[in-house]
Coordinates of N, CA and C in Angstrom, one line a residue:
M1 N -62.6 198.5 171.2 CA -61.9 199.4 172.3 C -60.1 199.0 171.8
H2 N -59.6 199.6 171.8 CA -57.8 199.6 171.7 C -57.0 200.0 172.6
A3 N -56.8 198.1 172.9 CA -55.4 198.6 174.7 C -55.0 199.8 174.4
V4 N -53.8 200.4 175.8 CA -53.3 201.9 175.7 C -51.5 201.1 174.8
R5 N -51.7 202.1 174.1 CA -50.4 201.6 173.0 C -49.0 201.8 174.2
I6 N -48.2 200.9 174.2 CA -47.1 200.9 174.6 C -45.9 200.9 174.2
Y7 N -44.4 201.0 174.2 CA -43.3 201.3 173.5 C -42.3 201.1 174.1
R8 N -42.0 199.6 173.8 CA -41.0 199.1 175.0 C -39.9 199.0 174.6
Q9 N -39.4 198.2 173.3 CA -38.2 198.3 172.3 C -37.5 199.3 172.2
P10 N -36.2 199.3 172.5 CA -35.0 200.4 172.3 C -35.7 201.1 170.8
A11 N -36.0 200.2 169.9 CA -35.7 200.9 167.8 C -37.3 201.5 168.1
E12 N -38.3 201.2 169.0 CA -39.6 201.8 168.4 C -39.2 203.3 169.5
V13 N -38.8 202.8 170.6 CA -38.8 203.8 171.6 C -37.9 205.2 170.9
S14 N -37.1 205.0 170.5 CA -36.2 206.0 169.5 C -37.0 206.7 168.5
E15 N -37.8 206.0 168.0 CA -38.7 206.3 167.1 C -40.2 206.9 167.4
R16 N -40.6 206.4 168.5 CA -41.5 207.2 169.0 C -41.2 208.6 169.5
L17 N -39.8 208.8 170.1 CA -39.2 210.2 170.9 C -39.0 210.8 169.6
A18 N -38.7 210.2 168.2 CA -38.1 211.2 167.0 C -39.3 212.6 167.2
P19 N -40.2 212.6 167.0 CA -41.1 213.6 166.8 C -41.2 214.6 168.5
F20 N -40.6 214.6 169.1 CA -40.2 215.4 170.8 C -39.1 215.9 170.1
G21 N -37.9 215.9 169.5 CA -36.7 215.8 169.0 C -35.6 215.6 170.1
I22 N -35.8 214.4 171.0 CA -35.3 214.1 171.7 C -34.9 212.4 171.9
T23 N -33.6 212.1 172.4 CA -33.2 210.6 171.9 C -33.5 210.1 174.3
P24 N -33.6 208.7 174.0 CA -33.3 208.1 175.6 C -32.0 208.7 176.4
A25 N -31.0 208.6 175.6 CA -30.0 209.1 175.9 C -29.9 210.7 176.5
E26 N -30.8 211.6 175.8 CA -30.9 212.7 176.5 C -31.6 213.1 177.5
V27 N -32.5 212.2 177.7 CA -33.5 212.6 179.4 C -32.6 211.8 180.0
Q28 N -31.0 211.0 180.2 CA -30.4 210.5 181.4 C -30.3 211.3 182.3
P29 N -29.5 212.7 181.6 CA -29.5 213.8 182.7 C -30.3 214.0 183.9
L30 N -31.3 214.3 182.6 CA -32.6 214.6 183.8 C -32.5 213.7 184.6
I31 N -32.7 212.9 184.4 CA -33.2 211.9 185.4 C -31.9 210.9 186.5
E32 N -30.6 212.1 186.4 CA -29.5 212.2 187.4 C -30.0 213.6 188.3
A33 N -30.2 214.4 187.8 CA -30.5 215.3 188.3 C -31.8 215.0 189.2
V34 N -32.9 214.2 189.2 CA -33.4 213.9 189.8 C -33.4 213.0 190.9
V35 N -32.4 212.1 190.7 CA -32.0 211.4 191.7 C -31.1 211.7 192.8
A36 N -29.8 212.9 191.7 CA -29.2 213.4 193.1 C -30.1 214.8 193.9
A37 N -31.2 215.0 193.4 CA -31.3 216.0 194.2 C -32.4 215.4 195.5
R38 N -33.4 214.0 195.3 CA -34.2 213.4 196.1 C -33.1 213.0 197.0
N39 N -31.3 212.5 196.8 CA -30.6 211.9 198.0 C -30.1 213.0 198.8
D40 N -30.2 214.2 198.2 CA -29.7 215.4 198.6 C -30.4 216.3 200.0
V41 N -30.9 215.0 201.1 CA -31.3 215.5 202.2 C -30.6 215.1 203.4
V42 N -30.9 215.6 204.5 CA -30.4 215.2 206.0 C -31.9 214.8 206.3
S43 N -31.9 214.6 208.3 CA -32.5 213.9 208.9 C -33.1 215.3 209.5
A44 N -32.5 216.2 209.6 CA -33.1 217.6 210.1 C -33.8 217.8 208.7
D45 N -34.1 217.2 207.9 CA -35.1 218.3 206.9 C -36.2 217.9 207.3
A46 N -37.5 218.5 206.3 CA -38.6 218.2 206.4 C -38.7 216.9 205.5
R47 N -40.1 216.1 205.7 CA -40.2 214.9 205.6 C -40.2 215.0 203.8
T48 N -40.5 216.0 203.2 CA -41.4 216.0 201.9 C -40.1 216.5 201.2
A49 N -39.2 217.1 201.9 CA -37.7 217.5 201.1 C -37.9 216.8 199.8
G50 N -37.4 215.6 200.0 CA -36.3 215.3 198.9 C -37.9 214.6 197.9
G51 N -38.6 214.7 198.2 CA -40.1 214.9 196.7 C -39.8 216.1 196.8
L52 N -39.8 217.2 196.9 CA -40.3 218.8 197.0 C -38.6 219.0 196.1
K53 N -37.0 218.3 196.0 CA -36.0 219.4 195.4 C -35.8 218.0 194.7
A54 N -36.2 216.7 194.3 CA -36.5 216.0 193.0 C -37.8 216.1 192.2
Y55 N -39.0 216.7 192.3 CA -39.6 217.5 191.5 C -39.1 219.2 191.0
L56 N -38.4 219.9 191.6 CA -37.9 221.3 191.0 C -36.7 220.8 190.2
A57 N -35.9 219.8 190.6 CA -34.9 219.2 189.8 C -35.4 219.0 188.2
G58 N -36.2 218.0 188.7 CA -36.9 217.8 187.4 C -37.4 218.7 186.1
V59 N -38.4 219.5 187.1 CA -38.6 220.7 186.4 C -37.6 221.3 185.9
R60 N -36.7 221.9 186.1 CA -35.7 222.6 185.9 C -34.8 221.8 184.7
H61 N -34.6 220.6 184.4 CA -33.8 219.8 183.4 C -34.9 219.6 182.6
L62 N -36.7 219.8 182.8 CA -36.5 219.2 181.5 C -36.7 220.3 181.0
R63 N -36.9 221.4 181.3 CA -36.5 222.8 180.4 C -35.1 222.8 180.3
F64 N -34.3 222.5 180.4 CA -32.7 222.4 179.6 C -32.7 221.7 179.0
L65 N -33.5 220.6 178.5 CA -33.3 218.9 177.5 C -34.4 219.8 176.6
F66 N -35.4 220.7 176.6 CA -36.2 220.7 175.5 C -36.0 222.4 174.9
L67 N -35.6 223.6 176.1 CA -35.6 224.7 175.6 C -34.8 224.9 174.4
P68 N -33.6 224.6 174.6 CA -32.5 224.5 173.3 C -33.2 224.2 171.9
K69 N -34.0 223.3 171.9 CA -34.5 222.4 170.8 C -35.9 223.6 169.9
G70 N -36.2 225.0 171.1 CA -37.3 225.6 170.6 C -38.2 225.6 171.0
W71 N -38.3 224.7 171.9 CA -39.7 224.5 173.0 C -39.5 225.6 174.0
T72 N -40.9 226.0 174.7 CA -40.8 227.1 175.8 C -41.6 227.2 177.1
S73 N -40.9 228.1 177.7 CA -41.4 227.5 179.2 C -42.8 228.2 179.6
D74 N -43.6 227.2 180.2 CA -45.2 227.9 180.6 C -45.5 227.2 181.8
C75 N -46.6 227.9 182.3 CA -46.8 227.8 183.8 C -48.1 228.5 184.0
T76 N -49.0 228.1 182.8 CA -50.7 228.1 182.6 C -51.4 227.8 183.9
D77 N -52.2 228.2 184.2 CA -52.8 228.4 185.6 C -52.2 227.3 186.9
G78 N -50.7 227.6 186.7 CA -49.1 226.8 187.7 C -49.2 225.9 187.4
V79 N -49.7 225.2 186.2 CA -48.8 223.9 185.6 C -47.4 224.1 185.3
E80 N -46.5 224.2 185.7 CA -44.8 224.2 185.5 C -44.6 223.1 184.1
S81 N -44.6 223.8 183.1 CA -44.7 222.5 181.4 C -43.4 223.2 180.9
V82 N -43.2 222.4 179.8 CA -42.7 223.0 177.9 C -43.9 222.6 177.0
V83 N -43.5 223.7 176.1 CA -45.0 223.8 175.2 C -43.8 223.8 174.1
H84 N -44.5 223.0 172.8 CA -44.4 223.4 171.5 C -45.4 223.8 170.7
D85 N -45.0 225.2 170.3 CA -45.5 226.2 169.9 C -46.4 225.8 168.7
A86 N -45.7 225.1 167.7 CA -46.0 224.8 166.3 C -46.7 223.3 166.9
T87 N -46.7 222.8 167.1 CA -47.8 221.6 167.5 C -48.7 221.9 169.1
G88 N -48.6 222.4 169.9 CA -49.1 222.5 170.9 C -49.0 221.7 172.2
M89 N -47.7 220.9 171.9 CA -47.8 219.5 172.5 C -46.8 220.6 173.9
R90 N -47.6 219.3 175.1 CA -47.1 219.8 176.2 C -46.3 218.5 177.0
I91 N -45.5 219.4 177.6 CA -44.6 217.8 178.6 C -44.8 218.7 180.2
V92 N -44.5 217.9 180.8 CA -45.0 218.5 182.0 C -43.8 217.1 183.0
Y93 N -43.3 217.0 183.9 CA -42.2 216.8 185.0 C -43.1 216.5 185.9
Q94 N -43.1 214.6 186.5 CA -44.0 214.2 187.4 C -43.2 212.9 187.9
S95 N -42.8 213.1 189.2 CA -42.7 211.9 190.3 C -43.7 210.5 190.3
V96 N -43.1 209.8 190.4 CA -44.3 209.0 190.5 C -44.2 207.7 191.2
D97 N -44.9 206.7 191.6 CA -45.0 205.6 192.1 C -43.8 204.5 191.3
Q98 N -44.3 204.0 190.6 CA -43.6 203.3 189.9 C -44.2 203.5 188.4
A99 N -42.8 203.6 187.5 CA -42.9 204.1 186.1 C -42.8 202.3 185.0
C100 N -43.0 202.7 183.7 CA -43.0 201.0 183.3 C -43.3 200.0 183.2
I101 N -44.4 199.5 183.9 CA -45.0 198.2 184.5 C -45.9 198.1 183.7
G102 N -45.9 197.4 182.2 CA -47.1 197.3 181.5 C -48.2 196.6 181.9
V103 N -49.0 196.3 183.4 CA -49.7 196.3 183.8 C -50.6 197.5 184.7
R104 N -50.3 197.9 185.0 CA -50.7 199.5 185.2 C -49.8 200.7 185.1
G105 N -50.7 201.7 185.3 CA -49.7 203.1 184.8 C -49.4 203.2 186.2
P106 N -48.1 204.1 185.8 CA -47.9 204.8 187.1 C -48.8 206.3 187.5
Q107 N -49.1 206.4 188.9 CA -49.5 206.9 189.9 C -48.6 208.3 190.2
A108 N -49.2 209.3 190.1 CA -48.4 210.9 190.8 C -48.3 210.8 192.3
I109 N -47.4 210.7 192.6 CA -47.0 210.5 194.2 C -47.5 211.5 194.9
S110 N -47.8 212.6 194.8 CA -48.2 213.9 195.1 C -50.2 213.9 194.7
G111 N -50.3 213.5 193.8 CA -51.7 213.8 193.0 C -51.7 214.7 192.3
K112 N -52.7 214.7 191.7 CA -52.7 216.0 191.0 C -54.0 216.8 191.4
G113 N -54.1 218.0 190.6 CA -54.9 219.1 191.4 C -55.7 219.1 190.0
P114 N -56.7 220.0 190.4 CA -57.9 220.4 189.0 C -57.2 221.5 187.8
A115 N -56.2 222.0 188.5 CA -55.7 222.8 187.2 C -54.8 221.5 185.9
A116 N -54.6 220.2 186.8 CA -53.9 219.9 185.8 C -55.0 218.6 184.8
E117 N -56.1 218.4 186.0 CA -56.7 217.6 185.0 C -57.9 218.8 183.9
T118 N -58.2 219.5 183.7 CA -58.4 220.7 182.9 C -57.6 220.7 181.8
A119 N -56.4 220.9 182.3 CA -55.4 221.3 181.3 C -55.6 219.5 180.2
I120 N -55.4 218.6 181.1 CA -55.9 217.3 180.2 C -56.9 217.3 179.2
K121 N -58.0 217.7 180.0 CA -59.3 218.1 179.6 C -59.8 218.8 177.9
L122 N -58.7 219.9 178.1 CA -58.1 220.8 176.9 C -57.6 219.9 176.2
S123 N -56.6 219.5 176.8 CA -55.7 218.9 175.6 C -56.1 217.8 174.4
Q124 N -56.7 216.9 175.5 CA -56.7 215.2 175.1 C -58.7 214.8 175.5
G125 N -58.9 215.0 176.9 CA -60.2 214.5 176.8 C -61.4 214.8 176.0
V126 N -60.9 215.7 175.9 CA -62.7 216.2 174.8 C -63.3 215.6 173.8
L127 N -62.0 215.1 173.2 CA -62.1 214.1 172.3 C -63.3 213.0 172.1
F128 N -63.2 212.3 173.6 CA -63.2 211.1 173.6 C -64.7 211.4 174.8
S129 N -65.4 210.1 174.5 CA -66.9 209.8 175.6 C -66.1 209.4 176.8
E130 N -66.6 209.4 177.9 CA -66.1 208.6 178.9 C -66.2 207.2 179.0
E131 N -66.7 206.3 178.0 CA -66.9 205.3 177.3 C -65.1 204.7 177.1
E132 N -65.2 205.1 176.2 CA -64.0 205.7 175.6 C -62.7 205.3 176.3
L133 N -62.7 206.2 177.6 CA -61.6 206.3 178.0 C -61.1 205.0 179.2
P134 N -60.2 204.3 179.3 CA -58.3 204.8 179.1 C -58.7 204.6 177.8
E135 N -58.9 203.5 176.9 CA -59.0 202.9 175.6 C -59.5 203.4 174.3
V136 N -58.8 204.2 173.7 CA -58.8 204.9 172.6 C -57.6 204.8 171.4
A137 N -59.1 204.2 170.5 CA -58.3 204.1 168.7 C -56.5 204.6 168.9
P138 N -55.2 204.1 168.0 CA -54.6 205.2 167.7 C -54.8 206.2 166.7
E139 N -55.7 206.1 166.1 CA -55.9 206.8 164.7 C -56.4 208.0 165.5
K140 N -57.6 207.9 166.7 CA -57.9 209.2 167.2 C -57.0 209.8 168.1
I141 N -56.0 209.2 168.5 CA -54.4 210.3 169.4 C -54.4 210.8 168.6
A142 N -53.7 210.2 166.9 CA -52.9 211.1 165.7 C -53.8 212.4 165.6
D143 N -55.0 212.4 165.5 CA -56.1 213.8 165.3 C -55.7 214.4 166.1
L144 N -55.2 214.4 167.3 CA -55.2 215.3 168.2 C -54.4 216.6 168.1
N145 N -55.1 217.3 168.0 CA -54.6 218.9 168.2 C -53.2 219.7 169.4
S146 N -53.4 219.1 170.4 CA -53.0 219.4 170.9 C -53.0 218.5 172.1
T147 N -51.6 217.8 172.8 CA -51.9 216.8 173.8 C -50.9 217.2 175.0
L148 N -51.3 217.1 176.3 CA -50.7 217.5 177.6 C -49.6 215.6 178.0
W149 N -48.4 215.7 177.9 CA -47.5 214.3 178.2 C -46.9 214.8 179.5
F150 N -46.6 213.7 180.4 CA -46.2 213.7 181.1 C -45.0 213.4 181.3
L151 N -43.2 213.4 181.5 CA -41.8 212.5 181.7 C -42.1 212.3 183.2
C152 N -42.5 210.8 183.4 CA -42.7 210.1 185.1 C -41.5 209.7 185.3
V153 N -40.7 210.3 186.5 CA -39.9 209.3 187.1 C -40.0 208.5 188.4
S154 N -39.5 207.5 188.6 CA -40.2 206.9 189.8 C -38.5 206.1 190.0
V155 N -38.5 206.6 191.5 CA -37.0 206.2 192.3 C -37.5 205.1 193.2
N156 N -36.9 203.7 193.5 CA -37.3 202.6 194.2 C -36.5 203.1 195.9
E157 N -37.1 203.1 196.6 CA -36.5 203.9 197.9 C -35.7 203.0 198.6
E158 N -36.0 201.5 198.3 CA -35.0 200.4 199.0 C -34.2 199.7 197.9
D159 N -34.1 200.6 196.3 CA -33.4 199.5 195.6 C -32.6 200.7 194.9
E160 N -31.4 201.5 195.2 CA -31.1 202.8 194.5 C -30.8 202.4 193.0
D161 N -31.1 201.2 192.3 CA -30.6 200.8 191.4 C -32.0 200.6 189.9
D162 N -33.4 200.8 190.8 CA -34.5 200.4 190.2 C -34.7 202.0 190.5
V163 N -34.8 203.2 189.1 CA -34.7 204.1 188.5 C -35.3 203.7 187.1
R164 N -36.6 204.5 187.0 CA -37.5 204.1 185.4 C -37.7 205.1 185.2
A165 N -38.7 205.3 184.1 CA -39.0 206.8 183.9 C -39.4 206.3 181.9
E166 N -40.4 206.8 181.9 CA -41.7 207.2 180.6 C -41.7 208.5 180.1
L167 N -42.0 208.5 179.0 CA -43.3 209.9 178.8 C -44.5 209.2 178.6
S168 N -45.8 210.0 179.0 CA -46.6 209.2 178.3 C -47.5 210.2 179.0
L169 N -48.9 209.9 177.6 CA -50.0 210.5 177.5 C -51.2 210.5 178.2
P170 N -51.2 210.4 179.4 CA -52.7 210.5 180.2 C -54.3 210.3 179.7
A171 N -54.6 209.3 179.6 CA -56.4 209.8 179.0 C -57.5 210.7 180.2
A172 N -56.9 211.2 181.6 CA -58.0 212.0 182.1 C -56.9 211.3 183.7
I173 N -57.6 212.4 184.6 CA -57.5 212.3 186.1 C -58.9 212.3 186.2
R174 N -58.5 211.5 187.6 CA -59.9 211.5 188.4 C -59.7 211.7 189.6
G175 N -60.4 212.1 190.7 CA -59.9 211.6 192.1 C -58.6 212.5 192.5
G176 N -58.2 213.3 191.6 CA -56.5 213.7 192.1 C -55.3 212.9 191.4
N177 N -55.8 211.6 190.7 CA -54.6 210.7 190.1 C -54.9 210.4 188.3
F178 N -54.3 209.6 187.8 CA -54.2 209.6 186.4 C -55.4 208.4 186.3
K179 N -56.0 208.5 185.1 CA -56.4 207.7 185.2 C -56.4 207.3 183.7
G180 N -55.7 205.8 183.2 CA -55.6 205.4 182.5 C -54.8 206.0 181.0
F181 N -54.1 205.7 180.1 CA -53.4 206.4 179.8 C -53.8 205.8 177.7
L182 N -53.0 207.2 177.4 CA -53.3 206.6 175.6 C -52.0 206.3 174.9
E183 N -50.6 206.8 175.7 CA -49.8 206.1 175.3 C -48.8 206.0 176.1
R184 N -48.0 205.3 175.9 CA -46.1 205.0 176.9 C -45.6 204.7 176.5
I185 N -44.3 205.4 176.3 CA -43.4 205.6 176.0 C -42.1 205.3 177.3
F186 N -41.5 203.7 177.2 CA -40.4 203.5 178.0 C -39.1 203.7 177.7
I187 N -38.8 204.6 178.7 CA -37.5 205.2 178.6 C -36.5 204.5 179.0
V188 N -36.3 204.2 180.5 CA -35.7 203.3 181.1 C -36.4 202.5 182.0
R189 N -36.4 200.8 181.3 CA -37.2 200.4 182.1 C -35.9 199.4 183.0
D190 N -37.4 198.4 184.1 CA -36.2 198.0 185.1 C -35.0 197.0 185.0
G191 N -34.0 197.8 185.3 CA -32.4 197.0 185.5 C -32.0 197.9 184.6
D192 N -32.6 198.5 183.7 CA -32.0 200.1 182.7 C -30.6 200.6 183.4
W193 N -30.6 201.2 184.3 CA -30.8 202.4 185.3 C -29.1 201.3 185.8
K194 N -29.3 199.8 186.2 CA -28.3 199.7 186.8 C -27.1 199.0 185.3
A195 N -27.7 199.2 184.4 CA -26.9 198.8 183.4 C -26.2 199.5 182.4
R196 N -26.4 201.1 183.1 CA -26.4 202.4 181.8 C -25.0 202.4 182.2
G197 N -24.4 203.5 181.1 CA -22.9 203.7 181.5 C -22.8 205.1 182.1
P198 N -21.5 205.5 181.9 CA -20.9 206.4 183.0 C -22.1 207.4 183.4
A199 N -21.9 208.6 184.5 CA -22.6 209.4 184.3 C -22.9 210.6 183.3
V200 N -23.5 211.0 183.0 CA -23.3 212.1 181.7 C -22.9 213.9 182.2
S201 N -22.4 214.4 182.0 CA -22.4 215.8 182.6 C -23.5 216.7 183.1
L202 N -23.6 217.2 183.6 CA -25.4 217.7 183.8 C -25.0 219.1 183.4
P203 N -25.5 220.2 182.8 CA -25.9 221.6 182.5 C -25.5 222.2 183.5
D204 N -24.6 223.3 183.8 CA -24.0 224.1 184.9 C -25.1 225.1 184.6
D205 N -25.4 225.2 186.2 CA -26.4 225.8 186.6 C -26.0 227.2 186.3
D206 N -24.6 227.7 187.2 CA -24.6 229.1 186.9 C -24.3 230.0 185.3
G207 N -24.1 228.8 184.2 CA -23.4 228.9 182.9 C -24.8 228.5 182.4
A208 N -26.0 228.3 182.6 CA -27.2 228.3 182.2 C -27.8 229.6 181.4
Y209 N -28.6 229.3 180.2 CA -29.1 229.9 178.8 C -30.0 230.3 180.1
E210 N -30.4 231.8 179.6 CA -31.3 232.9 180.4 C -33.0 232.4 179.9
F211 N -33.8 232.2 180.2 CA -34.9 232.5 179.7 C -36.2 232.2 180.2
S212 N -37.2 232.6 179.5 CA -38.9 233.4 180.7 C -39.9 232.2 180.2
I213 N -40.4 232.6 181.1 CA -41.9 231.5 181.6 C -43.1 232.8 181.5
A214 N -44.3 232.1 180.4 CA -45.1 232.4 180.0 C -46.3 231.6 181.4
R215 N -46.8 232.6 181.8 CA -48.0 232.6 183.1 C -49.0 233.4 182.5
K216 N -49.9 232.2 182.6 CA -51.7 232.7 181.7 C -52.0 232.5 183.2

């Protein structure tokens, strides 16, 4: 058995993100947008308003990031994502409890439904036996024809400087949440957010390019 592969150091993170066509710095506008949307609530709002706004901002800016790079929007079975047609890779935005903790994987705050579970099974789970999950040899991961990744962002309600993000490949979904991971790429680790440079400019929504979403 092989332990989950985790990329932590800046050089290896940048190298691992290269096949996706992005850099850690390019992910910052997405995270900024998620944090801003999450904080854009008042006491009269519904209890779930912050989380919903964060999710919507995450999906929007995930597409702002990837569509100019040749990816396309997808909403197969209601799972909002971007997909790289040539490789079959898909990426979904996900708000999680805590990202970038090596001893435990992130858990989706809202839980995952049967559509996401099926999507993961179709993308990566079908190649592995129950005994192999969540620890799978790296060479088997490389042989996958398509993969379903999650861009996980966590925001600590008690500490505004504790914001983290990782791009991770879950092994499966069981009981409505992630069960193990095959790979985890730590993009914004503990302490990185506080030490970051000035806020980057976000895309102007009014001037954003038009795109269509494939719904299957």
